[in-house]
Structure formats: C-alpha cells, structure tokens
mmCIF file of C-alpha atoms and ligand atoms in Angstrom:
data_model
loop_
_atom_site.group_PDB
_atom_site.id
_atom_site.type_symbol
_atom_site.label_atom_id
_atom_site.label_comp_id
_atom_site.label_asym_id
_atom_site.label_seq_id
_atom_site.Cartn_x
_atom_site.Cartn_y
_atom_site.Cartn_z
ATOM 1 C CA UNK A 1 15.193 51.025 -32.015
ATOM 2 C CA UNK A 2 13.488 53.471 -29.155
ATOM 3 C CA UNK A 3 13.220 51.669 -26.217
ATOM 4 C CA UNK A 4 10.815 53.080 -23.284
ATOM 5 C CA UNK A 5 12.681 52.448 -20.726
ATOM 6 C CA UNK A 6 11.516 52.783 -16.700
ATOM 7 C CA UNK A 7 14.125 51.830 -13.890
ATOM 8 C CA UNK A 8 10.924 51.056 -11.306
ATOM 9 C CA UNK A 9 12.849 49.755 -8.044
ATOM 10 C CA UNK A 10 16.415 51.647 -9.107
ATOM 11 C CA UNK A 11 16.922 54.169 -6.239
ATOM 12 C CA UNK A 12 15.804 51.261 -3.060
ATOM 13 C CA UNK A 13 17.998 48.658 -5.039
ATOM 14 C CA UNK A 14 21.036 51.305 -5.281
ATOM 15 C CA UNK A 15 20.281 52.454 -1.893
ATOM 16 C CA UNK A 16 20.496 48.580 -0.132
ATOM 17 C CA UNK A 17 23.815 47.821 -2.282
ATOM 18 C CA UNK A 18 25.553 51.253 -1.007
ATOM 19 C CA UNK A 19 24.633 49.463 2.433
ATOM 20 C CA UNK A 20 25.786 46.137 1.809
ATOM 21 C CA UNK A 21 29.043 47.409 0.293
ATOM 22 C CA UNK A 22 29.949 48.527 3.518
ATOM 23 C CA UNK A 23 30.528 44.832 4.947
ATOM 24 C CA UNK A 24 32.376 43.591 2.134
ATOM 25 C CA UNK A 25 36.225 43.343 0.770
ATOM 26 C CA UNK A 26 35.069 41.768 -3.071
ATOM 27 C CA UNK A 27 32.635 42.538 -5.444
ATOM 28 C CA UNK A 28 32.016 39.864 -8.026
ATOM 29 C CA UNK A 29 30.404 41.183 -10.488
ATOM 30 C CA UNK A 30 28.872 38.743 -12.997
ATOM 31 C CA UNK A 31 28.537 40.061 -16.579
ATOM 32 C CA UNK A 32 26.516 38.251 -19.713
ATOM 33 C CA UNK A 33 29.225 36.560 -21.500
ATOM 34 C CA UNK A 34 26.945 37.519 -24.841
ATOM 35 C CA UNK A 35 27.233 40.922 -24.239
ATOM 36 C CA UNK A 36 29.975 41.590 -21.250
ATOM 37 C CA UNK A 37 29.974 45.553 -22.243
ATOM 38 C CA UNK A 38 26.324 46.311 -22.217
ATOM 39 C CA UNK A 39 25.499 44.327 -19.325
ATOM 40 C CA UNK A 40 28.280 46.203 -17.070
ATOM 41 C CA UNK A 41 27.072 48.526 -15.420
ATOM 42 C CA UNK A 42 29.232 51.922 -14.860
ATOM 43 C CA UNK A 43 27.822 52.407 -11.327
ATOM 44 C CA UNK A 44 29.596 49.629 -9.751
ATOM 45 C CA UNK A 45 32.768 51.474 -10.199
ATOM 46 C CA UNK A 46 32.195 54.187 -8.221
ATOM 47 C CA UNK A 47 30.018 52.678 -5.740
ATOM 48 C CA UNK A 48 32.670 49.816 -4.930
ATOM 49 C CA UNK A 49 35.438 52.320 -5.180
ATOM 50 C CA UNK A 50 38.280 50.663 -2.833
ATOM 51 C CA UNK A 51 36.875 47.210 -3.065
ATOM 52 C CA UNK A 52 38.499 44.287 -4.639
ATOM 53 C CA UNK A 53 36.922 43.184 -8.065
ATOM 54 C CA UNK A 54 36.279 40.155 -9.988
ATOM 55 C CA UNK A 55 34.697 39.777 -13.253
ATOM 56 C CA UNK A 56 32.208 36.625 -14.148
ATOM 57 C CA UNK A 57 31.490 35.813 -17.790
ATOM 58 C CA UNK A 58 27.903 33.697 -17.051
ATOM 59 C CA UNK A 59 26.050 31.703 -19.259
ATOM 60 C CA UNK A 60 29.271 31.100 -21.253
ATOM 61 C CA UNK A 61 27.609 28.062 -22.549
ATOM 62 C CA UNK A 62 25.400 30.469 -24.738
ATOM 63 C CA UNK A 63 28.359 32.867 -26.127
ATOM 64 C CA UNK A 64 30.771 32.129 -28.632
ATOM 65 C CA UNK A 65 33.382 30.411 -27.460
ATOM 66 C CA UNK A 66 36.133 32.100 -29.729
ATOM 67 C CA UNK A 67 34.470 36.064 -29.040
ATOM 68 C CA UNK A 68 34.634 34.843 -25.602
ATOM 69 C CA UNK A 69 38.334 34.098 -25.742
ATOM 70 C CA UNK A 70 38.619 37.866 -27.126
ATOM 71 C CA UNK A 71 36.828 39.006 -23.912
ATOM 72 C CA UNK A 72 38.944 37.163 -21.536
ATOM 73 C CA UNK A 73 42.191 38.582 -23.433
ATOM 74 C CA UNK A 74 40.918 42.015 -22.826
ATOM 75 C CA UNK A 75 40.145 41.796 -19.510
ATOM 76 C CA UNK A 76 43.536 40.242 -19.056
ATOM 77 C CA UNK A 77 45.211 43.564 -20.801
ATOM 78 C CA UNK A 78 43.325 45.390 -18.029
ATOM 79 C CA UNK A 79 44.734 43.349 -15.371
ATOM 80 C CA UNK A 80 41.199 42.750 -14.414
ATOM 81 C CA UNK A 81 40.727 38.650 -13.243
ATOM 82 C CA UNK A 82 37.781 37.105 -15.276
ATOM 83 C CA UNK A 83 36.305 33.439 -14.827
ATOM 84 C CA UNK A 84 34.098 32.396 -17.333
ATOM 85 C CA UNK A 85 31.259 30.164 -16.408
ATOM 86 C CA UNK A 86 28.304 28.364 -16.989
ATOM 87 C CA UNK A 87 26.782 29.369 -13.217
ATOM 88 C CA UNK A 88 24.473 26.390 -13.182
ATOM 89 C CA UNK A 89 27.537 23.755 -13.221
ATOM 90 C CA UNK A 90 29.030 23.237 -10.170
ATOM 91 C CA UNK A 91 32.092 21.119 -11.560
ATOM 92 C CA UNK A 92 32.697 25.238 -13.540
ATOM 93 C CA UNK A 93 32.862 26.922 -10.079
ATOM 94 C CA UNK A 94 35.106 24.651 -8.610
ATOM 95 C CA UNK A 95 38.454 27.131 -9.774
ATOM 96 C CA UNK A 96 36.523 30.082 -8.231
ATOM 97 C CA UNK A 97 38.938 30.121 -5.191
ATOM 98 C CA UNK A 98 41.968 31.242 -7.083
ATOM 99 C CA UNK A 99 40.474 33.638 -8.998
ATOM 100 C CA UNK A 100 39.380 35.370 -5.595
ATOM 101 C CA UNK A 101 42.646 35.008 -3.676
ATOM 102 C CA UNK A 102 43.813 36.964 -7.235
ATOM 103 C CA UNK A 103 41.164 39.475 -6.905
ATOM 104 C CA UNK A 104 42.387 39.965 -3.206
ATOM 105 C CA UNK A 105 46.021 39.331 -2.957
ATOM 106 C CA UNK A 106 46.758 42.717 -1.714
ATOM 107 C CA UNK A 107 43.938 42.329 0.679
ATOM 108 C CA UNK A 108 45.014 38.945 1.913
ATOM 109 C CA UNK A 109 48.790 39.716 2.129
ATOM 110 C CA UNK A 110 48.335 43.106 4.691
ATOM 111 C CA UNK A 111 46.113 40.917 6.612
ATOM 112 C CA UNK A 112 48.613 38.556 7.107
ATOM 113 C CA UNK A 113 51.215 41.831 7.637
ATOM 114 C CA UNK A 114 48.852 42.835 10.444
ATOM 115 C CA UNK A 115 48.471 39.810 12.026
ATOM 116 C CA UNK A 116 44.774 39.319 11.111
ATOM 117 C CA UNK A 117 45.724 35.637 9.177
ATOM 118 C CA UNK A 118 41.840 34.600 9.555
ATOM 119 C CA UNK A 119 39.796 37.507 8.700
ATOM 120 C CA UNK A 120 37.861 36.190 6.004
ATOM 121 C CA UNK A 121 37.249 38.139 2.731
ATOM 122 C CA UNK A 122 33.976 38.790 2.276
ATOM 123 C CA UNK A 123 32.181 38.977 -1.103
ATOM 124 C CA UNK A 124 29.187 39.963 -2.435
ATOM 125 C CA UNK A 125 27.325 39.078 -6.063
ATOM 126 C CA UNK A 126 26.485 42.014 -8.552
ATOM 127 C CA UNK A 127 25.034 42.363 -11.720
ATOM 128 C CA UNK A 128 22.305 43.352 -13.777
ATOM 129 C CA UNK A 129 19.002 41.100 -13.216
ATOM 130 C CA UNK A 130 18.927 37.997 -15.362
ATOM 131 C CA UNK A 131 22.834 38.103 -15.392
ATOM 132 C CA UNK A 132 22.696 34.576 -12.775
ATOM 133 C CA UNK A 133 23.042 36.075 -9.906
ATOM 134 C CA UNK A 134 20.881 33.494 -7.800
ATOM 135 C CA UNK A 135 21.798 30.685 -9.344
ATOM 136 C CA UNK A 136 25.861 31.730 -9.226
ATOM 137 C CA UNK A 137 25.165 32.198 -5.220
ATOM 138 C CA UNK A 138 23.484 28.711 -4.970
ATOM 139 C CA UNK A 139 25.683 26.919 -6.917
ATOM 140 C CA UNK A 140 28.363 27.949 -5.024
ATOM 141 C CA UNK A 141 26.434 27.855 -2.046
ATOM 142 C CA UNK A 142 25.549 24.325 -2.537
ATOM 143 C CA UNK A 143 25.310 22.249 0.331
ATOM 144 C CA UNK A 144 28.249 22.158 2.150
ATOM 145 C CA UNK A 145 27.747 25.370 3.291
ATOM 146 C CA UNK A 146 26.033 27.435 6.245
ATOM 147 C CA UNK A 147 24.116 30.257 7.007
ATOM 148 C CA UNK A 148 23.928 32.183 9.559
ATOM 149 C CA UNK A 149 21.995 35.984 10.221
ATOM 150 C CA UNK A 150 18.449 36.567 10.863
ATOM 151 C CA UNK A 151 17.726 34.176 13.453
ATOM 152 C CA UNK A 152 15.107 34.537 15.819
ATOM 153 C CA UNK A 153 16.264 36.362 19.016
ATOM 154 C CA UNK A 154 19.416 37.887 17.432
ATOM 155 C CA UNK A 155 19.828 41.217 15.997
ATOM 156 C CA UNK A 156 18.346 41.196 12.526
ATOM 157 C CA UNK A 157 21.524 40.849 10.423
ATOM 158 C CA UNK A 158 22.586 39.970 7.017
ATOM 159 C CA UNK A 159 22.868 36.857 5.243
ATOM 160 C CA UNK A 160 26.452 35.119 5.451
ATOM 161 C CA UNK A 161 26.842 31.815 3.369
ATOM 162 C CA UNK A 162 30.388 30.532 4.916
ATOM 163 C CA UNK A 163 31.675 28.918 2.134
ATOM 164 C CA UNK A 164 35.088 27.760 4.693
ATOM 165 C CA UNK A 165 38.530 28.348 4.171
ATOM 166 C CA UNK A 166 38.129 31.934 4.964
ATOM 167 C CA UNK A 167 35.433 32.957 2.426
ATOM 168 C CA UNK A 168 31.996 34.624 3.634
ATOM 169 C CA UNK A 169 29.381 35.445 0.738
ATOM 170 C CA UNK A 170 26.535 37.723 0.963
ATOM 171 C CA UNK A 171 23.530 35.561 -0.109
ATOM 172 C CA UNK A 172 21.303 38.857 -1.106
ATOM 173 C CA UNK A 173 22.810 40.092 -4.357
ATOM 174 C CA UNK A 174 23.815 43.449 -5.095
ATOM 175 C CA UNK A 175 21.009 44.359 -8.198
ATOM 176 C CA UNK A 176 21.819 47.633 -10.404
ATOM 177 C CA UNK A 177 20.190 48.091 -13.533
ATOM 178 C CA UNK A 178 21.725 48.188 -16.788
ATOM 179 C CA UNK A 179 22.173 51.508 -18.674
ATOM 180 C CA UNK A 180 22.312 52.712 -21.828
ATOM 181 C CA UNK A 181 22.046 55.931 -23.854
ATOM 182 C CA UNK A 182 23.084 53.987 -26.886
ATOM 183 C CA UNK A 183 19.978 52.230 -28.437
ATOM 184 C CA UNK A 184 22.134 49.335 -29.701
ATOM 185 C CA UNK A 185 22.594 48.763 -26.615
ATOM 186 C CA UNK A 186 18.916 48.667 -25.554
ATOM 187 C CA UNK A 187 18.684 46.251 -28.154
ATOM 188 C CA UNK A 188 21.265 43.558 -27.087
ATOM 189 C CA UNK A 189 20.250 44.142 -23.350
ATOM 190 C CA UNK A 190 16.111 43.143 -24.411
ATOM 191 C CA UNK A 191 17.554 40.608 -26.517
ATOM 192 C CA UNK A 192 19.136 38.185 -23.415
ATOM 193 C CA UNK A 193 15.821 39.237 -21.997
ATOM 194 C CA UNK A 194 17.346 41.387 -19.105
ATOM 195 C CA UNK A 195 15.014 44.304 -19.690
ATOM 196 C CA UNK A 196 11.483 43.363 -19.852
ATOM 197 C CA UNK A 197 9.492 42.104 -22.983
ATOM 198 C CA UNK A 198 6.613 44.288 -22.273
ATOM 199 C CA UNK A 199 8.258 48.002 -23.446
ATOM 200 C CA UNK A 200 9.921 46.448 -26.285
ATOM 201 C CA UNK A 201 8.245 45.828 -29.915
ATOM 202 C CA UNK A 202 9.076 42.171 -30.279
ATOM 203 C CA UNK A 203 8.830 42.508 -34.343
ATOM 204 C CA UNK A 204 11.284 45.263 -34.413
ATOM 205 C CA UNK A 205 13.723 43.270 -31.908
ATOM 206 C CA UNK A 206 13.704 39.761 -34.111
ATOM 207 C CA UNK A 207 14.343 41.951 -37.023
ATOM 208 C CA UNK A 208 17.000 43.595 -35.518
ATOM 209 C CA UNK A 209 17.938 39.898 -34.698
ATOM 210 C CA UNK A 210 17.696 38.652 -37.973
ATOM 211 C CA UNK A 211 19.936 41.076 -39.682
ATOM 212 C CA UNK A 212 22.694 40.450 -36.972
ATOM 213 C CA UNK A 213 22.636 36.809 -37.506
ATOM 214 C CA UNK A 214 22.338 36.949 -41.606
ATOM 215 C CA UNK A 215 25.677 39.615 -41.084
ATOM 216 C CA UNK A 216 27.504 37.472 -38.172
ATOM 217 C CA UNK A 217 26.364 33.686 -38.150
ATOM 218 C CA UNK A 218 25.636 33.400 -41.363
ATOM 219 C CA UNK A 219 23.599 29.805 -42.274
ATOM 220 C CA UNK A 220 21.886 30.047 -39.113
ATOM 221 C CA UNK A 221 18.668 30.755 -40.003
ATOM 222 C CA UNK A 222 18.703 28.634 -43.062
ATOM 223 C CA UNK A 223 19.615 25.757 -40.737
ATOM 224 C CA UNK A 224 17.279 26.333 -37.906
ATOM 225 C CA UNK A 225 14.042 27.375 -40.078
ATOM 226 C CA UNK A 226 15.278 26.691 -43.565
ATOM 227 C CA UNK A 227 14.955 30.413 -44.362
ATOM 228 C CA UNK A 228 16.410 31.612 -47.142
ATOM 229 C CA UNK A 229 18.798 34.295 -46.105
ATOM 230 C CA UNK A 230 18.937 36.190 -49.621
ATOM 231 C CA UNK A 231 15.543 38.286 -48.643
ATOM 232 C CA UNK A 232 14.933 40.690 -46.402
ATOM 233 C CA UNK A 233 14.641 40.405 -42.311
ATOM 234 C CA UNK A 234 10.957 41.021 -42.955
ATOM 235 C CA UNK A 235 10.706 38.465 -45.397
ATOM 236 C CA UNK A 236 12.549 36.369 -43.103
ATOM 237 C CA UNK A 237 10.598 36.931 -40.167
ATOM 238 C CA UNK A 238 7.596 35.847 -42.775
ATOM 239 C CA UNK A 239 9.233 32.641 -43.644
ATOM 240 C CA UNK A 240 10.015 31.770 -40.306
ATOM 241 C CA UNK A 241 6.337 32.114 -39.451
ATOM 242 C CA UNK A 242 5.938 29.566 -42.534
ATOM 243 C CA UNK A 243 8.093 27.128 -41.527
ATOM 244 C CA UNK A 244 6.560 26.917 -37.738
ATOM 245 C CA UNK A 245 2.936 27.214 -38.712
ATOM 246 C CA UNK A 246 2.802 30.227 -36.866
ATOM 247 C CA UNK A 247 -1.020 32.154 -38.332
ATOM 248 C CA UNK A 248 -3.348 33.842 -36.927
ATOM 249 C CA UNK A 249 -7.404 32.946 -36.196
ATOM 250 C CA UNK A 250 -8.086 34.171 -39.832
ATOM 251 C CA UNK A 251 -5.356 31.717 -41.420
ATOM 252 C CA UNK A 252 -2.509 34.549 -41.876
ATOM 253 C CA UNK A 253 1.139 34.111 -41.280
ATOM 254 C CA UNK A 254 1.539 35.569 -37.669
ATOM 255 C CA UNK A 255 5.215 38.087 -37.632
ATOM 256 C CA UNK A 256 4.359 38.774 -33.838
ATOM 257 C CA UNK A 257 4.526 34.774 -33.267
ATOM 258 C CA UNK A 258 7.289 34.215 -35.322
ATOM 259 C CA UNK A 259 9.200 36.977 -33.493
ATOM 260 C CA UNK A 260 8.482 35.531 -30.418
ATOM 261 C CA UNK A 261 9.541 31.757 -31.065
ATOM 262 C CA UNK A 262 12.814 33.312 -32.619
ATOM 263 C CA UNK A 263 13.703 35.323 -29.843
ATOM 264 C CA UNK A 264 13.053 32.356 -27.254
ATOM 265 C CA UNK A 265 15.385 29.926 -29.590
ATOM 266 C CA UNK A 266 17.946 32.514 -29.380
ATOM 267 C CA UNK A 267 17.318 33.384 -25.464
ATOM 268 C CA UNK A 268 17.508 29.462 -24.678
ATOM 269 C CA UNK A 269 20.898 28.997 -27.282
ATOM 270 C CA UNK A 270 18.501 26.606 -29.659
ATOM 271 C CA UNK A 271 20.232 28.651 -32.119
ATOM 272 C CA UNK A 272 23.784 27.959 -31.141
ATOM 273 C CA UNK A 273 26.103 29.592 -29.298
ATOM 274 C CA UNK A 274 26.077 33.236 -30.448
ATOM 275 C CA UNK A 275 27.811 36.640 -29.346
ATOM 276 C CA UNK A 276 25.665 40.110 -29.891
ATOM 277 C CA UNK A 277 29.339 41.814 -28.910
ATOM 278 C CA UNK A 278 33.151 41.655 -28.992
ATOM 279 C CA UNK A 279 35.593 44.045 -27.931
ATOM 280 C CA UNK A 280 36.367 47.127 -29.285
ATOM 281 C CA UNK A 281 33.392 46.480 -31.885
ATOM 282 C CA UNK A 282 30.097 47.692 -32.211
ATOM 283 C CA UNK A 283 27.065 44.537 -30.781
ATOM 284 C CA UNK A 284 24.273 44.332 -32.558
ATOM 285 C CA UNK A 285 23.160 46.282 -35.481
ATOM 286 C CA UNK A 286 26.804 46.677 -36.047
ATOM 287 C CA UNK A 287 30.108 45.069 -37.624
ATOM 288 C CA UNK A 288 31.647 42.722 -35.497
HETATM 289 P P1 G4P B 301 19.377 36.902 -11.407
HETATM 290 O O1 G4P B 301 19.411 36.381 -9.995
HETATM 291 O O2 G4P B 301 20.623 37.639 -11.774
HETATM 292 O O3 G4P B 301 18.168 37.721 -11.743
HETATM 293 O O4 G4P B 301 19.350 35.635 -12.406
HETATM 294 P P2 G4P B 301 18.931 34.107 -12.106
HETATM 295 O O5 G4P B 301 19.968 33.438 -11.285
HETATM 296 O O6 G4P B 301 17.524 34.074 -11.652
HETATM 297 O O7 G4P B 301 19.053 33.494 -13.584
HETATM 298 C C1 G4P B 301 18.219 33.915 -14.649
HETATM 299 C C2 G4P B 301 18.054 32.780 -15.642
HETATM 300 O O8 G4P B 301 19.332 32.496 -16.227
HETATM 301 C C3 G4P B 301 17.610 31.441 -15.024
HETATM 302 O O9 G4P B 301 16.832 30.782 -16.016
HETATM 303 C C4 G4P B 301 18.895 30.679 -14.843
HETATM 304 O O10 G4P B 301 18.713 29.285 -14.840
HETATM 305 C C5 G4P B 301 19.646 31.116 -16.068
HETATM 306 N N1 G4P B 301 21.102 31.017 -15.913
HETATM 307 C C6 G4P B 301 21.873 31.492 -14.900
HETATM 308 N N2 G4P B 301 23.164 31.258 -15.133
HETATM 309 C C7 G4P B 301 23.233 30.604 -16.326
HETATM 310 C C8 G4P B 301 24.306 30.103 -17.135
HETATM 311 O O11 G4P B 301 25.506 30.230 -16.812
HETATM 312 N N3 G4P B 301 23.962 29.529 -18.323
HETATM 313 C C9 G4P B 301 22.665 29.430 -18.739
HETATM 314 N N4 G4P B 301 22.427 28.852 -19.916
HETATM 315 N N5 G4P B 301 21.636 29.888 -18.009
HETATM 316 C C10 G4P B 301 21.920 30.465 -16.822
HETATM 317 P P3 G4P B 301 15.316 30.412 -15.777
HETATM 318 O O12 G4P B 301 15.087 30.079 -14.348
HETATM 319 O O13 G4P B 301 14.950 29.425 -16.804
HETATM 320 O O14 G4P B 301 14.657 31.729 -16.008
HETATM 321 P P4 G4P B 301 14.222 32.324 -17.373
HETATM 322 O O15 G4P B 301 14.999 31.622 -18.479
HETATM 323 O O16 G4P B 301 12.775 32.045 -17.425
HETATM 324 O O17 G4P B 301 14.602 33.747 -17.256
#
C-alpha cells in the first residue's frame, strides 16, 4: 500500500530532544509491543549515542503474549533490558526500578567509584506518538511524586518528576517519528493508529488487515463477525458490513464503514490479543 506520508513537526521535535538529551543518563524508549520493529525508530541510536538504554514493550495487553515472549528473548540475545508493560497499570510498573539500575549499572557503579553515591540518574521517555508515552510518565509519576522547574521567579527550566531513591524523570517526552521506506511497514504503523487516519485509504488498510488475520489468527473473523473466512478480504470486508448493519443512505452495504469498525475493534484489542510482527519475520502482509 502507498502511504502519503508528511513528518509536519519532525525537525522542532528532533531539534528539542537533541536538547533534552543533553541532561539525561537513560533513554527509555517505549516501543509498541504489536509491532516493536516498526515502531523503533533508528534515530534514537545515534542521537542518544553514549546514553544508557532501556527498551519498553507498551500496550502488552494488546500483543500476543507468546510473539511477545519471542521479542523479549531477542532483546535478551542483544543484551538489551526490556520490560514489558501494560503502561496504564500501575501494579506493571512497580519492577521498573531494576530494570533501570540494569540499564545503568555501569553508570551507577563509576559514580559510586568517584564518590558521587547520590547523583541521581536521570531519564527521559521516547518513542513514536501513540506508543504511551504520557500515560507511561503519569503512571509512574503517580502521586507520590514531585515536580519541580518552571516556577515563577526561577530560571525557566525543565520539568523534573523526582520519582526518590535517586531517580529524576523528564516529564516532556522525547517524540521522533516513525520511519519507514518499507510499505509493510507503513501499513502496521497506520494500523495501531500511530500515523494518522487521514493519508491512509481505510478500505485498503482493513483489507490488508483481513488477509493478515485469515493467514495468522485464523477463526477470528468468523468469531467476531461470523464471516466466513473461505472468500476473499473484499468479500469479507462485505460481510462484515452485513453482519453490523453497516449501509449507506441509499440502503447499500457500506465497505468504508465496515473498514472503519474493524480497524477500531482491532485498535481497542476487541479482536483479541494480536501481533502484526515477530522477530526475524516479515509483519503484516507477510509470513509470520
Ligand atoms: P503518546 O504520549 O506516546 O502519544 O501516547 P499516550 O500516552 O497519549 O497514549 C495513547 C493511547 O494509548 C491512549 O489511549 C492511552 O490510554 C493508550 N495506552 C497507553 N499505554 C497503553 C497500554 O499499555 N495498553 C493499552 N491498551 N493502551 C495504552 P486513548 O487516550 O484512548 O487515546 P486513543 O485510543 O484515542 O488514541
């Protein structure tokens, strides 16, 4: 699928994250634990170059849990430290701690070689938007926590959120947008809804839906809209539209509508819990 894509606020957003990156030790960079390759983005890499690094599957509750397993295994072989996490439950974000004192453990031990025992790490949130960013930073935020920067009469400053026991956060996220030359991966990235709805052909994208999930989860449709899965993703689409009443003014079945209430049951996990990619395979529109 050709996807019109146009980066509007790219350069600023870069620009502001080169800044912030200067007042931090640890970049966590939270990932889409549907699609953890195509919602990395290569940029972080060289623009955190030196920095500490952890990995956050989100919305974990929405991924399968066994292609997530694969993920975390991978990331493991890297020696990279992954959590994975559904960002809106505090009781998930209770380990974080460890994960960062992994992330860090160089950091932490030549502090304490230099003397500097309480210098506390500080981190900031990356990703793609949509990934969770906001919500990860006010989960963990909650309310035991304090901020400080930007008061009136002091130098305008940053943001700190002091989460205690020598942990600062940066409450403004770092935001880069995803990229992709591949169109597959256009097509998984509009499908979590991280690119915008509005340059995408929504027909096109449920197809491209429907054909993944008659290939990968097979049953689901059947079970969900009682659509036969022996026809084709067009003829799908079409019996989707039957089964929800979707029509237009004139009394035909309505694909656009039918797209649209597919894609939102798969956005919101009505569909289960489903994986566009795993590792070393190809996402959507591909084997897995
Ligand atoms: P951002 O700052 O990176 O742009 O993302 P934000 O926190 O605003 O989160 C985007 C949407 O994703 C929000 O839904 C949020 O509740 C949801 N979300 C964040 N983390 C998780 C997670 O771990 N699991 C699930 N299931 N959802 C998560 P929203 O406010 O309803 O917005 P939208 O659905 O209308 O986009």
């Amino acid at each position: 699928m050709e996807i019109q894509w146009y980066p509007g606020h790219m350069t600023k957003a870069k620009r502001q994250m080169q800044e912030d990156l200067k007042l931090i030790d640890l970049i966590i960079e939270l990932l889409d634990a549907r699609v953890p390759a195509a919602s990395r983005n290569p940029d972080i890499s060289a623009l955190g170059r030196g920095k500490s690094r952890l990995f956050i599957l989100n919305k974990a509750d929405l991924a399968d849990e066994r292609v997530t397993e694969e993920w975390e295994e991978r990331f493991r072989e890297d020696g990279v430290p992954v959590m994975t996490v559904d960002s809106r439950n505090r009781a998930d974000l209770r380990s974080l701690r460890p994960y960062i004192n992994e992330a860090c453990k160089e950091r932490i031990e030549r502090n304490i070689r230099r003397g500097f025992k309480n210098r506390p790490i500080r981190a900031m949130v990356a990703g793609i938007p949509n990934v969770g960013k906001s919500t990860f930073i006010n989960t963990v935020a909650g309310r035991a926590s304090t901020k400080t920067g930007n008061r009136p009469g002091v130098t305008k400053g940053k943001q700190w959120i002091h989460l205690g026991k020598g942990l600062d956060l940066l409450d403004t996220p770092g935001i880069l947008w995803p990229k992709f030359e591949d169109p597959s991966v256009g097509t998984a990235l509009a499908l979590i809804g991280s690119i915008s709805q509005d340059v995408l052909n929504r027909d096109e994208l449920a197809v491209a839906l429907i054909g993944f999930l008659v290939s990968q989860y097979p049953g689901t449709l059947e079970e969900h809209y009682g659509a036969e899965e022996g026809r084709t993703a067009a003829g799908l689409l079409a019996s989707i539209a039957k089964a929800r009443g979707c029509l237009t003014k004139g009394g035909e079945l309505d694909d656009s509508k039918a797209a649209d209430l597919l894609l939102d049951d798969f956005r919101n996990g009505r569909l289960g819990r489903i994986s566009l990619e795993r590792p070393g395979a190809s996402m959507i529109g591909g084997g897995r």
